[in-house]
Amino acid sequence: MTHRLVAVLLALAVPACLAGTDDKGEESALPEDGGADSFRSPTEHGPIGFVTPVLGELTAQAGYHTWDFTLSGPAALVLATAPPTPTGRKVDTVLYLYREGAGGWGRYLARNDDANGKVWSELRRTLDAGHYRVLVKGYDTTTRGRFAVSAACTGDGCAPPAPTCLLGATYADWRDGAMLWGQRRISDAAELTALERDQVVLAAAQSSHDDVTTAEAALARFDERAVNVVEATTAGTWLVAMEYGAGDNSFGAIFYGNTLELAASIQDGDLYGCTLTPPEGGAGLGQACRADSDCPSSARCRGVTAGFGVCAPLADVPTDGQDCSSDAACGAGALCHGVTRGGGLCGPAWMRGRFDQPVALALADAGETRTHVTSYGLATVDTDVTVHLRASHTDRRQLTVYLRNPAGTEVRVWDGATASAGTSISLDAPVLGFSGDESVNGSWVLRVVDRAAGGTGSLTRWGLTLGSRWD
């Protein structure tokens, strides 16, 4: 009799326990099939770590929360929601897992509502390498409250993937993909600057020639006693390569501009020790990108030129298109474009950029010296062009300076024939003469012409501030 009573009580108790989780009606706001599976513009919190839980709160304004993580290989994941504190109240969460594909996040891989007889959620999955998203929502659209979400990871894939080298895997990758602006083959150390001589010595050490201490000794070890000096920009970064042959193989080093800091070592044609990598977690707003996928979901990769653009926000600025006479008039996230040409209009701040070339060049006597900067990440046509230039010459009146835009239009920016006597040129001034209807992204060439023999000079640095708009 006692055993029969216990059995009856147990039978009655089971449905009662389950009623708190299963007998609660249909889940609200179920995901749609296909690519629209992103749940009404969720609140994106960024990467979730595999150690410390993160917190979120379901509110009337924020009912969907996402975090993402990347696996470099196979791994076992336990994803779970829980109270944010030991005394936190119950919040009926639903947990979704997605994997990013070519078309975006697509349909969810897995879903859990109630785990272990509770209103909290848990997913256990073995996953392959890839980029994943965790989404937490309430079971009902009226569900409110704070929660914690954790991601426990076991396996080799938990380690972050090695950062991508923006230079490529080989020297040929870099040379073919970069924006080249100078290339010399040097067989006489006297043709090298003092800094370049030091760079050649360091480049020699990347093979077996770590005992050389002078550029002359280094050249004597190289095939054909020569080194290739290549200057280019990658991701807006000025780089100088010292590359040479050694036994029919390519060796050397790629440096950060006029420094002795290595961007990569060239060994048998491959690149090692690359330090030019994307920012951790991808490119942020205003940073260099190759494609939209490099940028946050709220941005796009704009003005891609020579393989690189800039992550620009999608959101419009409130003052876009309004008349202005200064940047201050346009408010946050906007600048006054076209003001140097007499008619300013407010536009997004990302449509203006500064591009500098810090290289010091000796000016050719009674000849022409050329150099360039590459602009990228802007809109399509220019609204303002401001030149920044520092140069010196024993008689600056001998010099004429020209600027050519990516479309090939050239404008004179300095005319020594009308200048007073002096030895220096310092410009920070708008350049007038461009139509404002030609390409703004690309190579801008500066020409310094010495019209008479005699005297010496140098171009210390130069750059441009460019404003832009959509054509």
PDB file of N, CA and C in Angstrom, residues 117-186:
ATOM      1  N   GLY A 117      16.143  20.986 -16.751  1.00  0.00           N
ATOM      2  CA  GLY A 117      14.923  21.263 -16.016  1.00  0.00           C
ATOM      3  C   GLY A 117      14.796  22.678 -15.497  1.00  0.00           C
ATOM      4  N   LYS A 118      15.628  23.603 -16.021  1.00  0.00           N
ATOM      5  CA  LYS A 118      15.589  24.988 -15.562  1.00  0.00           C
ATOM      6  C   LYS A 118      15.296  25.912 -16.745  1.00  0.00           C
ATOM      7  N   VAL A 119      15.034  27.180 -16.436  1.00  0.00           N
ATOM      8  CA  VAL A 119      14.718  28.126 -17.504  1.00  0.00           C
ATOM      9  C   VAL A 119      15.972  28.619 -18.221  1.00  0.00           C
ATOM     10  N   TRP A 120      17.141  28.307 -17.685  1.00  0.00           N
ATOM     11  CA  TRP A 120      18.394  28.704 -18.328  1.00  0.00           C
ATOM     12  C   TRP A 120      18.712  27.754 -19.479  1.00  0.00           C
ATOM     13  N   SER A 121      19.631  28.167 -20.361  1.00  0.00           N
ATOM     14  CA  SER A 121      19.883  27.429 -21.604  1.00  0.00           C
ATOM     15  C   SER A 121      21.317  26.906 -21.656  1.00  0.00           C
ATOM     16  N   GLU A 122      21.493  25.812 -22.425  1.00  0.00           N
ATOM     17  CA  GLU A 122      22.838  25.239 -22.573  1.00  0.00           C
ATOM     18  C   GLU A 122      22.940  24.488 -23.901  1.00  0.00           C
ATOM     19  N   LEU A 123      24.074  24.653 -24.581  1.00  0.00           N
ATOM     20  CA  LEU A 123      24.370  23.920 -25.816  1.00  0.00           C
ATOM     21  C   LEU A 123      25.745  23.290 -25.692  1.00  0.00           C
ATOM     22  N   ARG A 124      25.846  22.019 -26.068  1.00  0.00           N
ATOM     23  CA  ARG A 124      27.128  21.313 -26.115  1.00  0.00           C
ATOM     24  C   ARG A 124      27.341  20.842 -27.547  1.00  0.00           C
ATOM     25  N   ARG A 125      28.410  21.321 -28.177  1.00  0.00           N
ATOM     26  CA  ARG A 125      28.659  20.971 -29.566  1.00  0.00           C
ATOM     27  C   ARG A 125      30.157  20.821 -29.820  1.00  0.00           C
ATOM     28  N   THR A 126      30.495  19.897 -30.726  1.00  0.00           N
ATOM     29  CA  THR A 126      31.855  19.803 -31.258  1.00  0.00           C
ATOM     30  C   THR A 126      31.856  20.513 -32.605  1.00  0.00           C
ATOM     31  N   LEU A 127      32.705  21.513 -32.743  1.00  0.00           N
ATOM     32  CA  LEU A 127      32.681  22.392 -33.907  1.00  0.00           C
ATOM     33  C   LEU A 127      34.019  22.373 -34.632  1.00  0.00           C
ATOM     34  N   ASP A 128      33.974  22.701 -35.914  1.00  0.00           N
ATOM     35  CA  ASP A 128      35.187  22.829 -36.720  1.00  0.00           C
ATOM     36  C   ASP A 128      35.650  24.284 -36.729  1.00  0.00           C
ATOM     37  N   ALA A 129      36.790  24.519 -37.356  1.00  0.00           N
ATOM     38  CA  ALA A 129      37.313  25.880 -37.471  1.00  0.00           C
ATOM     39  C   ALA A 129      36.285  26.779 -38.155  1.00  0.00           C
ATOM     40  N   GLY A 130      36.162  28.002 -37.679  1.00  0.00           N
ATOM     41  CA  GLY A 130      35.219  28.935 -38.275  1.00  0.00           C
ATOM     42  C   GLY A 130      34.896  30.082 -37.343  1.00  0.00           C
ATOM     43  N   HIS A 131      34.041  30.970 -37.824  1.00  0.00           N
ATOM     44  CA  HIS A 131      33.594  32.136 -37.065  1.00  0.00           C
ATOM     45  C   HIS A 131      32.145  31.889 -36.648  1.00  0.00           C
ATOM     46  N   TYR A 132      31.865  31.966 -35.346  1.00  0.00           N
ATOM     47  CA  TYR A 132      30.562  31.594 -34.801  1.00  0.00           C
ATOM     48  C   TYR A 132      29.936  32.762 -34.044  1.00  0.00           C
ATOM     49  N   ARG A 133      28.609  32.707 -33.967  1.00  0.00           N
ATOM     50  CA  ARG A 133      27.849  33.712 -33.223  1.00  0.00           C
ATOM     51  C   ARG A 133      26.943  33.020 -32.219  1.00  0.00           C
ATOM     52  N   VAL A 134      26.894  33.574 -31.007  1.00  0.00           N
ATOM     53  CA  VAL A 134      25.975  33.139 -29.955  1.00  0.00           C
ATOM     54  C   VAL A 134      24.912  34.219 -29.800  1.00  0.00           C
ATOM     55  N   LEU A 135      23.632  33.818 -29.845  1.00  0.00           N
ATOM     56  CA  LEU A 135      22.548  34.779 -29.668  1.00  0.00           C
ATOM     57  C   LEU A 135      21.687  34.361 -28.486  1.00  0.00           C
ATOM     58  N   VAL A 136      21.373  35.319 -27.629  1.00  0.00           N
ATOM     59  CA  VAL A 136      20.498  35.086 -26.479  1.00  0.00           C
ATOM     60  C   VAL A 136      19.276  35.983 -26.612  1.00  0.00           C
ATOM     61  N   LYS A 137      18.082  35.391 -26.471  1.00  0.00           N
ATOM     62  CA  LYS A 137      16.830  36.136 -26.475  1.00  0.00           C
ATOM     63  C   LYS A 137      15.949  35.593 -25.366  1.00  0.00           C
ATOM     64  N   GLY A 138      14.849  36.269 -25.111  1.00  0.00           N
ATOM     65  CA  GLY A 138      13.885  35.765 -24.156  1.00  0.00           C
ATOM     66  C   GLY A 138      12.917  34.806 -24.815  1.00  0.00           C
ATOM     67  N   TYR A 139      12.376  33.864 -24.031  1.00  0.00           N
ATOM     68  CA  TYR A 139      11.397  32.932 -24.591  1.00  0.00           C
ATOM     69  C   TYR A 139      10.176  33.686 -25.086  1.00  0.00           C
ATOM     70  N   ASP A 140       9.842  34.742 -24.390  1.00  0.00           N
ATOM     71  CA  ASP A 140       8.706  35.573 -24.780  1.00  0.00           C
ATOM     72  C   ASP A 140       9.204  36.998 -24.995  1.00  0.00           C
ATOM     73  N   THR A 141       8.521  37.752 -25.833  1.00  0.00           N
ATOM     74  CA  THR A 141       8.944  39.126 -26.097  1.00  0.00           C
ATOM     75  C   THR A 141       8.850  40.011 -24.865  1.00  0.00           C
ATOM     76  N   THR A 142       8.123  39.545 -23.851  1.00  0.00           N
ATOM     77  CA  THR A 142       8.009  40.333 -22.617  1.00  0.00           C
ATOM     78  C   THR A 142       9.033  39.915 -21.570  1.00  0.00           C
ATOM     79  N   THR A 143       9.877  38.931 -21.882  1.00  0.00           N
ATOM     80  CA  THR A 143      10.889  38.472 -20.929  1.00  0.00           C
ATOM     81  C   THR A 143      11.891  39.590 -20.660  1.00  0.00           C
ATOM     82  N   ARG A 144      12.147  39.863 -19.383  1.00  0.00           N
ATOM     83  CA  ARG A 144      13.072  40.920 -18.986  1.00  0.00           C
ATOM     84  C   ARG A 144      14.019  40.383 -17.911  1.00  0.00           C
ATOM     85  N   GLY A 145      15.217  40.957 -17.863  1.00  0.00           N
ATOM     86  CA  GLY A 145      16.124  40.598 -16.781  1.00  0.00           C
ATOM     87  C   GLY A 145      17.567  40.448 -17.227  1.00  0.00           C
ATOM     88  N   ARG A 146      18.456  40.439 -16.241  1.00  0.00           N
ATOM     89  CA  ARG A 146      19.888  40.309 -16.487  1.00  0.00           C
ATOM     90  C   ARG A 146      20.274  38.836 -16.512  1.00  0.00           C
ATOM     91  N   PHE A 147      21.311  38.527 -17.290  1.00  0.00           N
ATOM     92  CA  PHE A 147      21.781  37.149 -17.407  1.00  0.00           C
ATOM     93  C   PHE A 147      23.283  37.149 -17.663  1.00  0.00           C
ATOM     94  N   ALA A 148      23.891  36.002 -17.434  1.00  0.00           N
ATOM     95  CA  ALA A 148      25.297  35.778 -17.787  1.00  0.00           C
ATOM     96  C   ALA A 148      25.345  34.711 -18.867  1.00  0.00           C
ATOM     97  N   VAL A 149      26.309  34.817 -19.766  1.00  0.00           N
ATOM     98  CA  VAL A 149      26.502  33.791 -20.790  1.00  0.00           C
ATOM     99  C   VAL A 149      27.982  33.430 -20.819  1.00  0.00           C
ATOM    100  N   SER A 150      28.255  32.134 -20.898  1.00  0.00           N
ATOM    101  CA  SER A 150      29.637  31.652 -20.877  1.00  0.00           C
ATOM    102  C   SER A 150      29.889  30.743 -22.064  1.00  0.00           C
ATOM    103  N   ALA A 151      31.167  30.642 -22.440  1.00  0.00           N
ATOM    104  CA  ALA A 151      31.599  29.751 -23.518  1.00  0.00           C
ATOM    105  C   ALA A 151      32.845  29.021 -23.041  1.00  0.00           C
ATOM    106  N   ALA A 152      32.693  27.739 -22.728  1.00  0.00           N
ATOM    107  CA  ALA A 152      33.829  26.918 -22.309  1.00  0.00           C
ATOM    108  C   ALA A 152      34.326  26.133 -23.511  1.00  0.00           C
ATOM    109  N   CYS A 153      35.625  26.170 -23.750  1.00  0.00           N
ATOM    110  CA  CYS A 153      36.195  25.575 -24.959  1.00  0.00           C
ATOM    111  C   CYS A 153      37.285  24.579 -24.594  1.00  0.00           C
ATOM    112  N   THR A 154      37.263  23.414 -25.265  1.00  0.00           N
ATOM    113  CA  THR A 154      38.283  22.389 -25.065  1.00  0.00           C
ATOM    114  C   THR A 154      38.768  21.905 -26.426  1.00  0.00           C
ATOM    115  N   GLY A 155      40.083  21.892 -26.628  1.00  0.00           N
ATOM    116  CA  GLY A 155      40.629  21.402 -27.893  1.00  0.00           C
ATOM    117  C   GLY A 155      41.620  22.364 -28.508  1.00  0.00           C
ATOM    118  N   ASP A 156      42.335  21.885 -29.527  1.00  0.00           N
ATOM    119  CA  ASP A 156      43.356  22.702 -30.182  1.00  0.00           C
ATOM    120  C   ASP A 156      42.770  23.944 -30.837  1.00  0.00           C
ATOM    121  N   GLY A 157      41.527  23.857 -31.290  1.00  0.00           N
ATOM    122  CA  GLY A 157      40.919  24.985 -31.985  1.00  0.00           C
ATOM    123  C   GLY A 157      40.601  26.167 -31.104  1.00  0.00           C
ATOM    124  N   CYS A 158      40.730  26.013 -29.787  1.00  0.00           N
ATOM    125  CA  CYS A 158      40.439  27.129 -28.886  1.00  0.00           C
ATOM    126  C   CYS A 158      41.487  28.229 -28.992  1.00  0.00           C
ATOM    127  N   ALA A 159      42.712  27.853 -29.374  1.00  0.00           N
ATOM    128  CA  ALA A 159      43.775  28.843 -29.518  1.00  0.00           C
ATOM    129  C   ALA A 159      43.439  29.782 -30.666  1.00  0.00           C
ATOM    130  N   PRO A 160      43.684  31.081 -30.508  1.00  0.00           N
ATOM    131  CA  PRO A 160      43.357  32.020 -31.592  1.00  0.00           C
ATOM    132  C   PRO A 160      44.190  31.731 -32.827  1.00  0.00           C
ATOM    133  N   PRO A 161      43.632  31.914 -34.014  1.00  0.00           N
ATOM    134  CA  PRO A 161      44.400  31.689 -35.238  1.00  0.00           C
ATOM    135  C   PRO A 161      45.530  32.695 -35.363  1.00  0.00           C
ATOM    136  N   ALA A 162      46.588  32.290 -36.032  1.00  0.00           N
ATOM    137  CA  ALA A 162      47.705  33.204 -36.255  1.00  0.00           C
ATOM    138  C   ALA A 162      47.220  34.406 -37.058  1.00  0.00           C
ATOM    139  N   PRO A 163      47.646  35.616 -36.691  1.00  0.00           N
ATOM    140  CA  PRO A 163      47.185  36.796 -37.425  1.00  0.00           C
ATOM    141  C   PRO A 163      47.619  36.753 -38.886  1.00  0.00           C
ATOM    142  N   THR A 164      46.779  37.262 -39.747  1.00  0.00           N
ATOM    143  CA  THR A 164      47.069  37.289 -41.179  1.00  0.00           C
ATOM    144  C   THR A 164      48.108  38.355 -41.480  1.00  0.00           C
ATOM    145  N   CYS A 165      49.121  37.986 -42.250  1.00  0.00           N
ATOM    146  CA  CYS A 165      50.142  38.949 -42.657  1.00  0.00           C
ATOM    147  C   CYS A 165      49.617  39.754 -43.839  1.00  0.00           C
ATOM    148  N   LEU A 166      49.547  41.061 -43.697  1.00  0.00           N
ATOM    149  CA  LEU A 166      49.041  41.907 -44.772  1.00  0.00           C
ATOM    150  C   LEU A 166      49.996  41.974 -45.956  1.00  0.00           C
ATOM    151  N   LEU A 167      51.218  41.482 -45.772  1.00  0.00           N
ATOM    152  CA  LEU A 167      52.190  41.491 -46.862  1.00  0.00           C
ATOM    153  C   LEU A 167      52.020  40.303 -47.791  1.00  0.00           C
ATOM    154  N   GLY A 168      51.327  39.262 -47.332  1.00  0.00           N
ATOM    155  CA  GLY A 168      51.222  38.032 -48.100  1.00  0.00           C
ATOM    156  C   GLY A 168      52.162  36.980 -47.546  1.00  0.00           C
ATOM    157  N   ALA A 169      52.254  35.856 -48.235  1.00  0.00           N
ATOM    158  CA  ALA A 169      53.094  34.753 -47.769  1.00  0.00           C
ATOM    159  C   ALA A 169      54.492  34.784 -48.367  1.00  0.00           C
ATOM    160  N   THR A 170      54.650  35.426 -49.508  1.00  0.00           N
ATOM    161  CA  THR A 170      55.941  35.454 -50.196  1.00  0.00           C
ATOM    162  C   THR A 170      56.316  36.880 -50.570  1.00  0.00           C
ATOM    163  N   TYR A 171      57.599  37.056 -50.901  1.00  0.00           N
ATOM    164  CA  TYR A 171      58.057  38.369 -51.353  1.00  0.00           C
ATOM    165  C   TYR A 171      57.326  38.783 -52.621  1.00  0.00           C
ATOM    166  N   ALA A 172      57.093  37.818 -53.504  1.00  0.00           N
ATOM    167  CA  ALA A 172      56.366  38.112 -54.745  1.00  0.00           C
ATOM    168  C   ALA A 172      54.942  38.564 -54.449  1.00  0.00           C
ATOM    169  N   ASP A 173      54.298  37.944 -53.436  1.00  0.00           N
ATOM    170  CA  ASP A 173      52.951  38.371 -53.043  1.00  0.00           C
ATOM    171  C   ASP A 173      52.945  39.855 -52.697  1.00  0.00           C
ATOM    172  N   TRP A 174      53.911  40.244 -51.867  1.00  0.00           N
ATOM    173  CA  TRP A 174      53.953  41.641 -51.435  1.00  0.00           C
ATOM    174  C   TRP A 174      54.253  42.580 -52.597  1.00  0.00           C
ATOM    175  N   ARG A 175      55.282  42.269 -53.366  1.00  0.00           N
ATOM    176  CA  ARG A 175      55.695  43.150 -54.461  1.00  0.00           C
ATOM    177  C   ARG A 175      54.580  43.318 -55.491  1.00  0.00           C
ATOM    178  N   ASP A 176      53.872  42.231 -55.803  1.00  0.00           N
ATOM    179  CA  ASP A 176      52.819  42.296 -56.821  1.00  0.00           C
ATOM    180  C   ASP A 176      51.551  42.971 -56.309  1.00  0.00           C
ATOM    181  N   GLY A 177      51.319  42.909 -54.994  1.00  0.00           N
ATOM    182  CA  GLY A 177      50.081  43.458 -54.446  1.00  0.00           C
ATOM    183  C   GLY A 177      50.199  44.854 -53.881  1.00  0.00           C
ATOM    184  N   ALA A 178      51.434  45.333 -53.669  1.00  0.00           N
ATOM    185  CA  ALA A 178      51.628  46.652 -53.071  1.00  0.00           C
ATOM    186  C   ALA A 178      51.540  47.748 -54.127  1.00  0.00           C
ATOM    187  N   MET A 179      51.390  48.978 -53.655  1.00  0.00           N
ATOM    188  CA  MET A 179      51.426  50.140 -54.540  1.00  0.00           C
ATOM    189  C   MET A 179      52.881  50.601 -54.635  1.00  0.00           C
ATOM    190  N   LEU A 180      53.553  50.229 -55.737  1.00  0.00           N
ATOM    191  CA  LEU A 180      54.965  50.551 -55.917  1.00  0.00           C
ATOM    192  C   LEU A 180      55.133  52.015 -56.300  1.00  0.00           C
ATOM    193  N   TRP A 181      56.169  52.645 -55.741  1.00  0.00           N
ATOM    194  CA  TRP A 181      56.455  54.010 -56.167  1.00  0.00           C
ATOM    195  C   TRP A 181      57.950  54.253 -56.342  1.00  0.00           C
ATOM    196  N   GLY A 182      58.768  53.260 -56.172  1.00  0.00           N
ATOM    197  CA  GLY A 182      60.200  53.420 -56.403  1.00  0.00           C
ATOM    198  C   GLY A 182      60.895  52.076 -56.433  1.00  0.00           C
ATOM    199  N   GLN A 183      61.814  51.893 -57.386  1.00  0.00           N
ATOM    200  CA  GLN A 183      62.545  50.631 -57.495  1.00  0.00           C
ATOM    201  C   GLN A 183      63.923  50.918 -58.090  1.00  0.00           C
ATOM    202  N   ARG A 184      64.969  50.507 -57.385  1.00  0.00           N
ATOM    203  CA  ARG A 184      66.340  50.722 -57.855  1.00  0.00           C
ATOM    204  C   ARG A 184      67.148  49.444 -57.687  1.00  0.00           C
ATOM    205  N   ARG A 185      68.112  49.250 -58.576  1.00  0.00           N
ATOM    206  CA  ARG A 185      69.058  48.149 -58.425  1.00  0.00           C
ATOM    207  C   ARG A 185      70.424  48.775 -58.159  1.00  0.00           C
ATOM    208  N   ILE A 186      70.953  48.516 -56.984  1.00  0.00           N
ATOM    209  CA  ILE A 186      72.164  49.184 -56.518  1.00  0.00           C
ATOM    210  C   ILE A 186      73.327  48.191 -56.464  1.00  0.00           C
TER     211      ILE A 186
END
